[in-house]
Amino acid sequence: MNAVAEGLNALMDPTVAICLVAGLLIGTLVGAFPGVTGSMAVALASGFTLTLEPVQGLAVLLTIYVGANYGDRIPSILVNTPGTPAAIATTLDGYPMAKQGKAGLALVSSSMVTTGGILLSMVVFLLAARPVASIALKFGPAEMFALVVFGLTVMISISSKSVLKGVLAGIAGLAIATVGRDPITGDSRFVFDVNDLNSGLPFIAVIIGLFGIAELFDQLLTHRQQHIKPISSLGRWWPTKAEYKEMAKPFGLSTVIGTVVGVVPAAGGDIAGLIGWDRAKRMSKHPEKFGKGSLEGLAAADTASSATLGGSLTTTMALGIPGDSVMAVMIGSMIIWGLQPGPSLFTNNPDLMISMAAIMILATVLSLGISLVRMRGMVKLLDLPNHYLWAGILIFCIVGTYTTTNNLYTVWVMLASGVAGVIMKRTGFPPGPVVLGLLLGPLAEANLRRALLIDGPAILVTQPISAGLLALAALSLVLPLLGRARAARRARAEVAAPEDEPALTR
């Protein structure tokens, strides 16, 4: 009870309230602009939060995370352009509803199911995070190394269409993580007489470069004048009793789907939204309406994508493995604050877990209020010219990165990471495994070397938990390859079938 009281009492600080409101507004605005992702916004904000107290910084970052999950529905519904990847499935039925004159109904319904999905997923966080962390506390070096490998392979398998490119990106991240001092001996490695490299590459600068600058450069390079105007006729706003009842079943189903998907490392709201939409369609009495303006489809997609937040937070805080790209950025900030996400966090800082849950719940409730009260005003943001947005993002990237160390070296690292990020984006290499490798590389290396010192390589396969995790890691790489091979065979069979039909009829 002391931890609960201390965690809630920390939110009584007026500065925390200011940080919470600021993050909420930023997140909502960020989500409303197509192309500005939640991970990008959190990465930008992280540079400005490093001088804050942990609770204050988390209030900013977590509320941006929540707010973006509301704001991103606006462009998805009104201009058929997802504000963030998590809102991809929203376009399937949200935009058709808007074209039918039901934009207001779609926006309000989306906000309501998003609220329900996040709140229920936070219940899972409060109930499951500590037991999971208690189990993980029993992990030795071999188990921790295997856990990191599992998390990295899952992100590789999910974040890229090519497993090979994902593996290479992960290896690149692990290689970058070796720059600096040896975690065991303290000797300098790969610094090339550059003193700034002794402490390793500044991962906040790398993250801002890969997620912020890279996206900015990519949009500048591919920019085309947009002629699509947002739908201005919003129609009625509030669902009827029959429509609430219609949304109930997909809401319940997708809450479970989203929470489960969120627990899986690296599986974000985009995946959950599409799975939830597909499952709801299969269970619906009117599947033919899906994709044509179905309220069931909209509710299923938005509930599933939003319900990943609690599951993602559970995985990140209990195991130290990022649940999604936003959580990867969050881990970087927490490490700088002297907090290591993982099992020990619940032992050393139990009050912080309560504060985080309370921040997420408050942010969710306030986001719903903002969405319902100021929806018409946020719709007008879609008319803002992109070049103003890009200029602001560039300034925030540079200033935010510089403030982390007050050294221009970090700005150059950020810009170089941005160029690398654009090249990766254009060539199909995912940035997620690079970031995860950079963040967790030192943890993996230190635990691997400790495990080898204890009992040699055999310990990795003789310990049941580590062997099981390594087996799951291997499966996470092999199963996508098998699935793609089956899909290719099926496609070839479908192409060959029409060619055989004339022969059969003769």
Short mmCIF file of C-alpha atoms in Angstrom, two decimals:
data_model
loop_
_atom_site.label_atom_id
_atom_site.label_comp_id
_atom_site.label_asym_id
_atom_site.label_seq_id
_atom_site.Cartn_x
_atom_site.Cartn_y
_atom_site.Cartn_z
CA MET A 1 0.00 0.00 0.00
CA ASN A 2 2.92 2.35 0.63
CA ALA A 3 4.01 1.99 -2.99
CA VAL A 4 0.49 2.81 -4.17
CA ALA A 5 0.29 5.88 -1.95
CA GLU A 6 3.74 7.08 -2.96
CA GLY A 7 3.05 6.49 -6.64
CA LEU A 8 -0.19 8.44 -6.56
CA ASN A 9 1.28 11.15 -4.34
CA ALA A 10 4.01 11.78 -6.94
CA LEU A 11 1.31 12.92 -9.35
CA MET A 12 0.20 15.66 -6.96
CA ASP A 13 3.21 17.74 -7.97
CA PRO A 14 1.95 20.66 -10.13
CA THR A 15 4.86 20.22 -12.54
CA VAL A 16 3.70 16.68 -13.26
CA ALA A 17 0.25 18.01 -14.13
CA ILE A 18 1.82 20.55 -16.49
CA CYS A 19 3.93 17.83 -18.12
CA LEU A 20 0.88 15.60 -18.47
CA VAL A 21 -1.21 18.28 -20.19
CA ALA A 22 1.68 19.29 -22.45
CA GLY A 23 2.34 15.71 -23.51
CA LEU A 24 -1.34 15.11 -24.10
CA LEU A 25 -1.70 18.09 -26.41
CA ILE A 26 1.49 17.23 -28.28
CA GLY A 27 0.43 13.61 -28.71
CA THR A 28 -3.03 14.50 -29.97
CA LEU A 29 -1.64 17.04 -32.43
CA VAL A 30 1.07 14.64 -33.58
CA GLY A 31 -1.43 11.90 -34.25
CA ALA A 32 -3.59 14.27 -36.29
CA PHE A 33 -0.76 14.97 -38.76
CA PRO A 34 -0.26 12.12 -41.24
CA GLY A 35 3.31 10.88 -41.33
CA VAL A 36 4.31 12.02 -37.84
CA THR A 37 4.34 8.78 -35.85
CA GLY A 38 4.06 8.33 -32.12
CA SER A 39 7.57 6.89 -31.92
CA MET A 40 8.88 9.90 -33.79
CA ALA A 41 7.14 12.31 -31.39
CA VAL A 42 8.33 10.45 -28.30
CA ALA A 43 11.87 10.39 -29.69
CA LEU A 44 11.76 14.15 -30.26
CA ALA A 45 10.34 14.83 -26.81
CA SER A 46 12.82 12.55 -25.07
CA GLY A 47 15.63 15.01 -25.70
CA PHE A 48 13.77 17.67 -23.74
CA THR A 49 12.78 15.41 -20.84
CA LEU A 50 16.19 14.13 -19.80
CA THR A 51 16.70 16.97 -17.32
CA LEU A 52 13.33 16.32 -15.69
CA GLU A 53 12.60 14.01 -12.81
CA PRO A 54 11.58 10.51 -13.96
CA VAL A 55 7.89 10.94 -13.11
CA GLN A 56 7.79 14.29 -14.90
CA GLY A 57 9.53 12.90 -17.96
CA LEU A 58 7.31 9.83 -18.04
CA ALA A 59 4.26 12.08 -17.77
CA VAL A 60 5.32 13.76 -21.01
CA LEU A 61 6.32 10.63 -22.93
CA LEU A 62 3.45 8.39 -21.85
CA THR A 63 0.81 11.02 -22.55
CA ILE A 64 2.25 11.60 -26.01
CA TYR A 65 1.97 7.84 -26.50
CA VAL A 66 -1.68 7.88 -25.45
CA GLY A 67 -2.61 11.13 -27.19
CA ALA A 68 -1.24 9.95 -30.52
CA ASN A 69 -3.59 6.97 -30.35
CA TYR A 70 -6.52 9.39 -30.39
CA GLY A 71 -5.29 12.00 -32.83
CA ASP A 72 -4.26 9.49 -35.49
CA ARG A 73 -7.89 8.50 -36.07
CA ILE A 74 -8.79 11.93 -37.45
CA PRO A 75 -6.86 11.81 -40.76
CA SER A 76 -7.60 8.10 -41.10
CA ILE A 77 -11.33 8.77 -41.10
CA LEU A 78 -11.43 12.11 -42.91
CA VAL A 79 -8.74 11.79 -45.59
CA ASN A 80 -8.10 8.03 -45.69
CA THR A 81 -4.52 8.58 -44.50
CA PRO A 82 -3.40 6.94 -41.23
CA GLY A 83 -2.00 9.45 -38.76
CA THR A 84 0.25 6.69 -37.40
CA PRO A 85 0.75 3.03 -38.42
CA ALA A 86 -1.58 1.97 -35.59
CA ALA A 87 -4.49 3.60 -37.44
CA ILE A 88 -4.03 1.71 -40.71
CA ALA A 89 -7.00 -0.55 -40.01
CA THR A 90 -9.11 2.50 -39.09
CA THR A 91 -9.16 3.56 -42.73
CA LEU A 92 -10.85 0.32 -43.81
CA ASP A 93 -14.25 1.36 -42.46
CA GLY A 94 -13.66 4.85 -41.05
CA TYR A 95 -13.22 6.58 -44.38
CA PRO A 96 -16.17 4.80 -46.05
CA MET A 97 -18.31 5.92 -43.10
CA ALA A 98 -17.12 9.50 -43.60
CA LYS A 99 -18.04 9.36 -47.29
CA GLN A 100 -21.52 8.25 -46.24
CA GLY A 101 -21.93 11.39 -44.11
CA LYS A 102 -21.13 9.58 -40.84
CA ALA A 103 -17.73 11.15 -40.11
CA GLY A 104 -18.84 12.54 -36.75
CA LEU A 105 -20.23 9.17 -35.69
CA ALA A 106 -17.01 7.46 -36.77
CA LEU A 107 -14.82 9.93 -34.86
CA VAL A 108 -16.81 9.71 -31.63
CA SER A 109 -17.20 5.93 -31.79
CA SER A 110 -13.48 5.57 -32.45
CA SER A 111 -12.64 7.71 -29.42
CA MET A 112 -14.94 5.70 -27.18
CA VAL A 113 -13.66 2.26 -28.12
CA THR A 114 -10.08 3.53 -27.98
CA THR A 115 -10.70 4.67 -24.41
CA GLY A 116 -12.18 1.32 -23.45
CA GLY A 117 -9.36 -0.62 -25.08
CA ILE A 118 -6.62 1.33 -23.31
CA LEU A 119 -8.30 1.25 -19.89
CA LEU A 120 -8.92 -2.50 -20.00
CA SER A 121 -5.36 -3.12 -21.16
CA MET A 122 -4.11 -1.10 -18.19
CA VAL A 123 -6.00 -3.46 -15.90
CA VAL A 124 -3.92 -6.24 -17.44
CA PHE A 125 -0.75 -4.23 -16.76
CA LEU A 126 -1.67 -3.73 -13.11
CA LEU A 127 -2.56 -7.41 -12.63
CA ALA A 128 0.09 -9.13 -14.74
CA ALA A 129 3.22 -6.98 -14.72
CA ARG A 130 4.37 -7.77 -11.19
CA PRO A 131 3.86 -11.58 -11.45
CA VAL A 132 5.73 -11.60 -14.77
CA ALA A 133 8.53 -9.56 -13.23
CA SER A 134 8.67 -11.92 -10.22
CA ILE A 135 9.24 -14.85 -12.55
CA ALA A 136 11.85 -12.93 -14.52
CA LEU A 137 13.73 -12.09 -11.31
CA LYS A 138 14.72 -15.75 -11.15
CA PHE A 139 16.45 -15.49 -14.52
CA GLY A 140 20.21 -15.96 -14.54
CA PRO A 141 22.67 -14.66 -17.16
CA ALA A 142 21.81 -17.43 -19.63
CA GLU A 143 18.07 -16.76 -19.38
CA MET A 144 18.51 -13.00 -19.71
CA PHE A 145 20.66 -13.42 -22.81
CA ALA A 146 18.10 -15.79 -24.34
CA LEU A 147 15.29 -13.35 -23.51
CA VAL A 148 17.07 -10.53 -25.34
CA VAL A 149 17.68 -12.79 -28.34
CA PHE A 150 14.01 -13.77 -28.36
CA GLY A 151 12.86 -10.15 -28.24
CA LEU A 152 15.22 -9.19 -31.03
CA THR A 153 14.18 -12.06 -33.30
CA VAL A 154 10.49 -11.32 -32.79
CA MET A 155 11.05 -7.70 -33.80
CA ILE A 156 13.04 -8.89 -36.82
CA SER A 157 10.30 -11.25 -37.95
CA ILE A 158 7.53 -8.68 -37.55
CA SER A 159 9.15 -5.44 -38.67
CA SER A 160 10.39 -6.50 -42.10
CA LYS A 161 9.06 -8.38 -45.10
CA SER A 162 12.53 -9.86 -45.51
CA VAL A 163 13.86 -11.89 -42.59
CA LEU A 164 17.39 -11.52 -43.97
CA LYS A 165 17.15 -7.73 -43.98
CA GLY A 166 15.74 -7.80 -40.47
CA VAL A 167 18.59 -10.01 -39.27
CA LEU A 168 21.17 -7.74 -40.87
CA ALA A 169 19.54 -4.70 -39.25
CA GLY A 170 19.63 -6.43 -35.87
CA ILE A 171 23.29 -7.36 -36.32
CA ALA A 172 24.04 -3.75 -37.23
CA GLY A 173 22.39 -2.59 -34.00
CA LEU A 174 24.37 -5.09 -31.94
CA ALA A 175 27.58 -4.04 -33.69
CA ILE A 176 26.94 -0.37 -32.96
CA ALA A 177 26.32 -1.28 -29.32
CA THR A 178 29.89 -2.58 -29.01
CA VAL A 179 31.32 0.89 -29.60
CA GLY A 180 32.63 2.33 -26.34
CA ARG A 181 33.83 0.60 -23.21
CA ASP A 182 33.77 -3.14 -22.63
CA PRO A 183 31.02 -3.91 -20.07
CA ILE A 184 33.23 -6.43 -18.26
CA THR A 185 36.79 -5.09 -18.48
CA GLY A 186 36.14 -1.40 -19.12
CA ASP A 187 38.57 -1.29 -22.06
CA SER A 188 37.81 1.04 -24.98
CA ARG A 189 36.63 -0.60 -28.21
CA PHE A 190 36.17 0.78 -31.73
CA VAL A 191 36.57 4.40 -30.61
CA PHE A 192 39.29 5.29 -33.17
CA ASP A 193 40.82 7.84 -30.79
CA VAL A 194 37.55 9.79 -30.63
CA ASN A 195 36.97 10.58 -26.96
CA ASP A 196 33.25 11.11 -27.44
CA LEU A 197 32.89 7.48 -28.50
CA ASN A 198 34.20 6.14 -25.18
CA SER A 199 30.71 6.30 -23.74
CA GLY A 200 29.23 4.70 -26.86
CA LEU A 201 27.01 6.23 -29.48
CA PRO A 202 24.34 8.43 -27.86
CA PHE A 203 21.25 6.32 -28.41
CA ILE A 204 18.83 9.22 -28.03
CA ALA A 205 20.56 10.89 -30.98
CA VAL A 206 20.46 7.64 -32.95
CA ILE A 207 16.77 7.11 -32.15
CA ILE A 208 15.81 10.67 -33.10
CA GLY A 209 17.80 10.28 -36.30
CA LEU A 210 16.28 6.94 -37.30
CA PHE A 211 12.69 7.82 -36.39
CA GLY A 212 12.56 11.61 -36.71
CA ILE A 213 15.12 12.89 -39.19
CA ALA A 214 14.81 9.84 -41.45
CA GLU A 215 11.04 10.27 -41.70
CA LEU A 216 11.45 13.98 -42.32
CA PHE A 217 14.02 13.48 -45.08
CA ASP A 218 11.93 10.73 -46.65
CA GLN A 219 8.82 12.92 -46.76
CA LEU A 220 10.80 15.80 -48.23
CA LEU A 221 12.19 13.53 -50.94
CA THR A 222 8.83 12.00 -51.82
CA HIS A 223 6.63 15.06 -51.28
CA ARG A 224 3.84 15.57 -53.75
CA GLN A 225 1.30 18.35 -53.62
CA GLN A 226 -1.79 17.00 -51.92
CA HIS A 227 -5.15 17.78 -53.45
CA ILE A 228 -7.21 15.65 -51.08
CA LYS A 229 -9.42 17.77 -48.87
CA PRO A 230 -10.72 16.40 -45.59
CA ILE A 231 -14.40 15.59 -45.50
CA SER A 232 -16.06 18.60 -43.90
CA SER A 233 -19.60 17.26 -43.51
CA LEU A 234 -19.38 15.43 -40.20
CA GLY A 235 -23.05 14.57 -39.71
CA ARG A 236 -24.35 13.38 -36.35
CA TRP A 237 -21.93 12.62 -33.56
CA TRP A 238 -23.42 10.27 -30.99
CA PRO A 239 -24.17 6.57 -31.50
CA THR A 240 -27.68 5.27 -30.87
CA LYS A 241 -28.43 2.46 -28.41
CA ALA A 242 -28.55 0.00 -31.28
CA GLU A 243 -25.13 1.16 -32.49
CA TYR A 244 -23.65 0.82 -29.00
CA LYS A 245 -24.96 -2.74 -28.96
CA GLU A 246 -23.53 -3.33 -32.41
CA MET A 247 -20.06 -2.30 -31.21
CA ALA A 248 -20.13 -4.38 -28.02
CA LYS A 249 -19.16 -7.75 -29.49
CA PRO A 250 -16.22 -6.57 -31.63
CA PHE A 251 -15.09 -4.39 -28.72
CA GLY A 252 -14.85 -7.36 -26.35
CA LEU A 253 -13.16 -9.59 -28.91
CA SER A 254 -10.64 -6.97 -30.01
CA THR A 255 -9.74 -6.00 -26.45
CA VAL A 256 -8.47 -9.53 -25.89
CA ILE A 257 -6.70 -9.61 -29.26
CA GLY A 258 -5.04 -6.23 -28.75
CA THR A 259 -3.83 -7.03 -25.25
CA VAL A 260 -2.36 -10.37 -26.32
CA VAL A 261 -0.69 -8.87 -29.38
CA GLY A 262 0.65 -6.01 -27.26
CA VAL A 263 2.41 -8.44 -24.93
CA VAL A 264 4.37 -9.88 -27.86
CA PRO A 265 7.63 -7.93 -28.20
CA ALA A 266 7.65 -5.54 -31.17
CA ALA A 267 4.06 -6.31 -32.23
CA GLY A 268 2.39 -2.91 -32.42
CA GLY A 269 -1.06 -1.50 -32.92
CA ASP A 270 -0.94 -1.80 -36.70
CA ILE A 271 -0.74 -5.59 -36.51
CA ALA A 272 -3.34 -5.81 -33.75
CA GLY A 273 -5.77 -3.55 -35.61
CA LEU A 274 -5.68 -5.64 -38.75
CA ILE A 275 -6.02 -8.91 -36.80
CA GLY A 276 -8.91 -7.51 -34.77
CA TRP A 277 -10.69 -6.27 -37.90
CA ASP A 278 -10.25 -9.63 -39.63
CA ARG A 279 -11.47 -11.66 -36.62
CA ALA A 280 -14.49 -9.41 -36.17
CA LYS A 281 -15.38 -9.79 -39.83
CA ARG A 282 -15.28 -13.57 -39.54
CA MET A 283 -17.58 -13.51 -36.50
CA SER A 284 -19.97 -10.84 -37.75
CA LYS A 285 -23.51 -11.55 -38.96
CA HIS A 286 -22.90 -8.99 -41.70
CA PRO A 287 -19.34 -9.54 -42.96
CA GLU A 288 -20.30 -8.10 -46.34
CA LYS A 289 -20.48 -4.62 -44.75
CA PHE A 290 -16.85 -4.69 -43.63
CA GLY A 291 -14.70 -2.38 -45.69
CA LYS A 292 -17.78 -0.46 -46.81
CA GLY A 293 -18.47 1.60 -43.70
CA SER A 294 -19.15 -0.97 -40.98
CA LEU A 295 -19.34 0.38 -37.44
CA GLU A 296 -18.40 -3.11 -36.23
CA GLY A 297 -15.25 -3.03 -38.33
CA LEU A 298 -14.27 0.42 -37.07
CA ALA A 299 -14.84 -0.60 -33.45
CA ALA A 300 -12.85 -3.82 -33.86
CA ALA A 301 -9.87 -2.14 -35.51
CA ASP A 302 -9.57 0.77 -33.08
CA THR A 303 -10.15 -1.32 -29.97
CA ALA A 304 -7.48 -3.84 -30.92
CA SER A 305 -4.87 -1.24 -31.86
CA SER A 306 -5.40 0.76 -28.66
CA ALA A 307 -5.51 -2.28 -26.37
CA THR A 308 -1.89 -3.01 -27.24
CA LEU A 309 -0.72 -0.14 -25.02
CA GLY A 310 -1.16 -1.98 -21.72
CA GLY A 311 0.33 -5.20 -23.04
CA SER A 312 3.29 -3.37 -24.53
CA LEU A 313 3.90 -1.57 -21.25
CA THR A 314 3.76 -4.90 -19.40
CA THR A 315 6.42 -6.50 -21.59
CA THR A 316 8.65 -3.44 -21.47
CA MET A 317 8.58 -2.83 -17.74
CA ALA A 318 8.47 -6.45 -16.55
CA LEU A 319 11.05 -7.94 -18.91
CA GLY A 320 12.99 -4.94 -20.22
CA ILE A 321 12.12 -5.91 -23.80
CA PRO A 322 10.38 -3.15 -25.79
CA GLY A 323 6.79 -3.97 -26.63
CA ASP A 324 6.90 -1.60 -29.62
CA SER A 325 9.04 1.16 -31.11
CA VAL A 326 7.68 3.79 -28.70
CA MET A 327 8.67 1.62 -25.76
CA ALA A 328 12.16 1.25 -27.25
CA VAL A 329 12.54 5.02 -27.10
CA MET A 330 11.10 4.99 -23.57
CA ILE A 331 13.72 2.50 -22.43
CA GLY A 332 16.46 4.78 -23.73
CA SER A 333 15.14 7.70 -21.70
CA MET A 334 14.69 5.61 -18.57
CA ILE A 335 18.26 4.34 -18.75
CA ILE A 336 19.52 7.92 -18.82
CA TRP A 337 17.38 8.65 -15.74
CA GLY A 338 19.15 5.77 -14.01
CA LEU A 339 16.22 3.36 -14.32
CA GLN A 340 16.66 -0.03 -15.97
CA PRO A 341 13.33 -1.45 -17.18
CA GLY A 342 13.04 -5.08 -16.22
CA PRO A 343 12.28 -7.29 -13.23
CA SER A 344 14.36 -5.26 -10.78
CA LEU A 345 12.31 -2.15 -11.50
CA PHE A 346 9.38 -3.59 -9.56
CA THR A 347 11.63 -4.29 -6.59
CA ASN A 348 13.55 -1.03 -6.58
CA ASN A 349 10.85 1.38 -7.78
CA PRO A 350 7.40 -0.12 -7.16
CA ASP A 351 5.89 3.34 -6.71
CA LEU A 352 7.02 4.30 -10.21
CA MET A 353 4.90 1.51 -11.70
CA ILE A 354 1.84 2.91 -9.95
CA SER A 355 2.67 6.39 -11.20
CA MET A 356 2.99 5.12 -14.76
CA ALA A 357 -0.34 3.31 -14.63
CA ALA A 358 -2.04 6.37 -13.15
CA ILE A 359 -0.52 8.61 -15.83
CA MET A 360 -1.78 6.30 -18.58
CA ILE A 361 -5.28 6.17 -17.10
CA LEU A 362 -5.46 9.94 -16.59
CA ALA A 363 -4.14 10.56 -20.08
CA THR A 364 -6.74 8.22 -21.54
CA VAL A 365 -9.66 9.88 -19.79
CA LEU A 366 -8.43 13.38 -20.64
CA SER A 367 -7.79 12.38 -24.26
CA LEU A 368 -11.38 11.25 -24.56
CA GLY A 369 -12.54 14.61 -23.24
CA ILE A 370 -10.32 16.52 -25.66
CA SER A 371 -11.46 14.34 -28.55
CA LEU A 372 -15.13 14.92 -27.83
CA VAL A 373 -14.91 18.62 -27.00
CA ARG A 374 -12.32 19.86 -29.51
CA MET A 375 -12.85 17.43 -32.39
CA ARG A 376 -13.97 20.11 -34.85
CA GLY A 377 -10.93 22.24 -34.08
CA MET A 378 -8.52 19.35 -34.61
CA VAL A 379 -10.12 18.58 -37.96
CA LYS A 380 -8.99 22.00 -39.20
CA LEU A 381 -5.36 21.06 -38.51
CA LEU A 382 -5.45 18.89 -41.62
CA ASP A 383 -5.43 22.07 -43.73
CA LEU A 384 -2.05 23.18 -42.32
CA PRO A 385 0.66 23.16 -45.06
CA ASN A 386 3.22 20.40 -44.61
CA HIS A 387 6.26 22.66 -44.93
CA TYR A 388 5.42 24.41 -41.66
CA LEU A 389 5.23 21.06 -39.94
CA TRP A 390 8.53 19.86 -41.40
CA ALA A 391 10.37 23.02 -40.38
CA GLY A 392 9.12 22.65 -36.82
CA ILE A 393 10.13 19.00 -36.66
CA LEU A 394 13.65 19.76 -37.89
CA ILE A 395 14.11 22.47 -35.26
CA PHE A 396 12.84 20.20 -32.50
CA CYS A 397 15.13 17.38 -33.65
CA ILE A 398 18.24 19.56 -33.56
CA VAL A 399 17.44 21.37 -30.31
CA GLY A 400 16.22 18.23 -28.57
CA THR A 401 19.32 16.27 -29.51
CA TYR A 402 21.72 19.05 -28.56
CA THR A 403 20.18 19.47 -25.11
CA THR A 404 20.94 15.84 -24.20
CA THR A 405 24.70 16.50 -24.01
CA ASN A 406 25.22 20.18 -24.96
CA ASN A 407 27.63 18.86 -27.56
CA LEU A 408 27.39 19.30 -31.34
CA TYR A 409 28.79 15.80 -31.69
CA THR A 410 25.37 14.36 -30.81
CA VAL A 411 23.73 16.51 -33.50
CA TRP A 412 26.10 15.11 -36.12
CA VAL A 413 25.33 11.58 -34.89
CA MET A 414 21.61 12.35 -35.22
CA LEU A 415 21.98 13.69 -38.77
CA ALA A 416 24.15 10.74 -39.80
CA SER A 417 21.57 8.37 -38.30
CA GLY A 418 18.88 10.20 -40.24
CA VAL A 419 20.71 9.71 -43.52
CA ALA A 420 21.26 6.05 -42.65
CA GLY A 421 17.57 5.77 -41.77
CA VAL A 422 16.48 7.13 -45.15
CA ILE A 423 18.76 4.68 -46.94
CA MET A 424 17.36 1.84 -44.83
CA LYS A 425 13.80 2.94 -45.53
CA ARG A 426 14.42 3.10 -49.27
CA THR A 427 16.12 -0.30 -49.33
CA GLY A 428 13.63 -2.10 -47.09
CA PHE A 429 15.75 -2.43 -43.94
CA PRO A 430 13.68 -1.88 -40.77
CA PRO A 431 15.01 0.56 -38.14
CA GLY A 432 13.38 -1.26 -35.22
CA PRO A 433 15.95 -4.08 -34.93
CA VAL A 434 18.78 -1.53 -35.12
CA VAL A 435 17.37 0.43 -32.19
CA LEU A 436 16.64 -2.71 -30.19
CA GLY A 437 20.12 -4.07 -30.85
CA LEU A 438 21.66 -0.77 -29.77
CA LEU A 439 19.61 -0.61 -26.56
CA LEU A 440 19.84 -4.24 -25.52
CA GLY A 441 23.24 -5.09 -26.99
CA PRO A 442 25.18 -4.26 -23.79
CA LEU A 443 22.70 -6.28 -21.71
CA ALA A 444 22.96 -9.25 -24.06
CA GLU A 445 26.75 -9.11 -24.22
CA ALA A 446 27.27 -8.79 -20.48
CA ASN A 447 24.92 -11.68 -19.69
CA LEU A 448 26.33 -13.89 -22.43
CA ARG A 449 29.87 -13.43 -21.18
CA ARG A 450 28.83 -14.07 -17.58
CA ALA A 451 27.00 -17.23 -18.66
CA LEU A 452 30.04 -18.46 -20.58
CA LEU A 453 32.27 -17.81 -17.57
CA ILE A 454 29.94 -19.82 -15.33
CA ASP A 455 29.59 -23.01 -17.36
CA GLY A 456 30.64 -22.45 -20.96
CA PRO A 457 28.35 -22.51 -24.01
CA ALA A 458 26.49 -25.59 -22.75
CA ILE A 459 24.63 -23.53 -20.17
CA LEU A 460 22.58 -21.87 -22.91
CA VAL A 461 20.97 -25.16 -23.94
CA THR A 462 21.03 -27.10 -20.68
CA GLN A 463 18.96 -24.57 -18.74
CA PRO A 464 15.28 -25.19 -19.60
CA ILE A 465 14.19 -21.54 -19.75
CA SER A 466 17.11 -20.33 -21.86
CA ALA A 467 16.82 -23.34 -24.17
CA GLY A 468 13.09 -22.72 -24.56
CA LEU A 469 13.55 -19.03 -25.31
CA LEU A 470 16.27 -19.74 -27.86
CA ALA A 471 14.00 -22.33 -29.50
CA LEU A 472 11.20 -19.75 -29.67
CA ALA A 473 13.67 -17.27 -31.14
CA ALA A 474 14.56 -19.74 -33.87
CA LEU A 475 10.89 -20.42 -34.56
CA SER A 476 10.14 -16.71 -34.82
CA LEU A 477 12.59 -16.53 -37.71
CA VAL A 478 11.67 -19.82 -39.37
CA LEU A 479 7.87 -19.60 -39.23
CA PRO A 480 7.62 -16.41 -41.34
CA LEU A 481 9.79 -18.06 -43.98
CA LEU A 482 7.56 -21.14 -44.02
CA GLY A 483 4.45 -18.96 -44.20
CA ARG A 484 5.79 -17.03 -47.16
CA ALA A 485 6.79 -20.25 -48.89
CA ARG A 486 3.25 -21.62 -48.46
CA ALA A 487 1.77 -18.36 -49.73
CA ALA A 488 4.03 -18.49 -52.79
CA ARG A 489 3.01 -22.09 -53.53
CA ARG A 490 -0.66 -21.17 -53.14
CA ALA A 491 -0.24 -18.24 -55.50
CA ARG A 492 1.46 -20.44 -58.10
CA ALA A 493 -1.33 -22.99 -57.76
CA GLU A 494 -3.99 -20.31 -58.31
CA VAL A 495 -2.18 -19.10 -61.42
CA ALA A 496 -1.85 -22.62 -62.77
CA ALA A 497 -5.48 -23.58 -62.10
CA PRO A 498 -7.08 -21.41 -64.83
CA GLU A 499 -4.55 -22.72 -67.34
CA ASP A 500 -5.63 -26.30 -66.61
CA GLU A 501 -9.37 -25.61 -66.97
CA PRO A 502 -9.48 -25.44 -70.80
CA ALA A 503 -7.70 -28.77 -71.01
CA LEU A 504 -10.27 -30.35 -68.71
CA THR A 505 -13.20 -29.03 -70.73
CA ARG A 506 -11.92 -30.33 -74.06
#
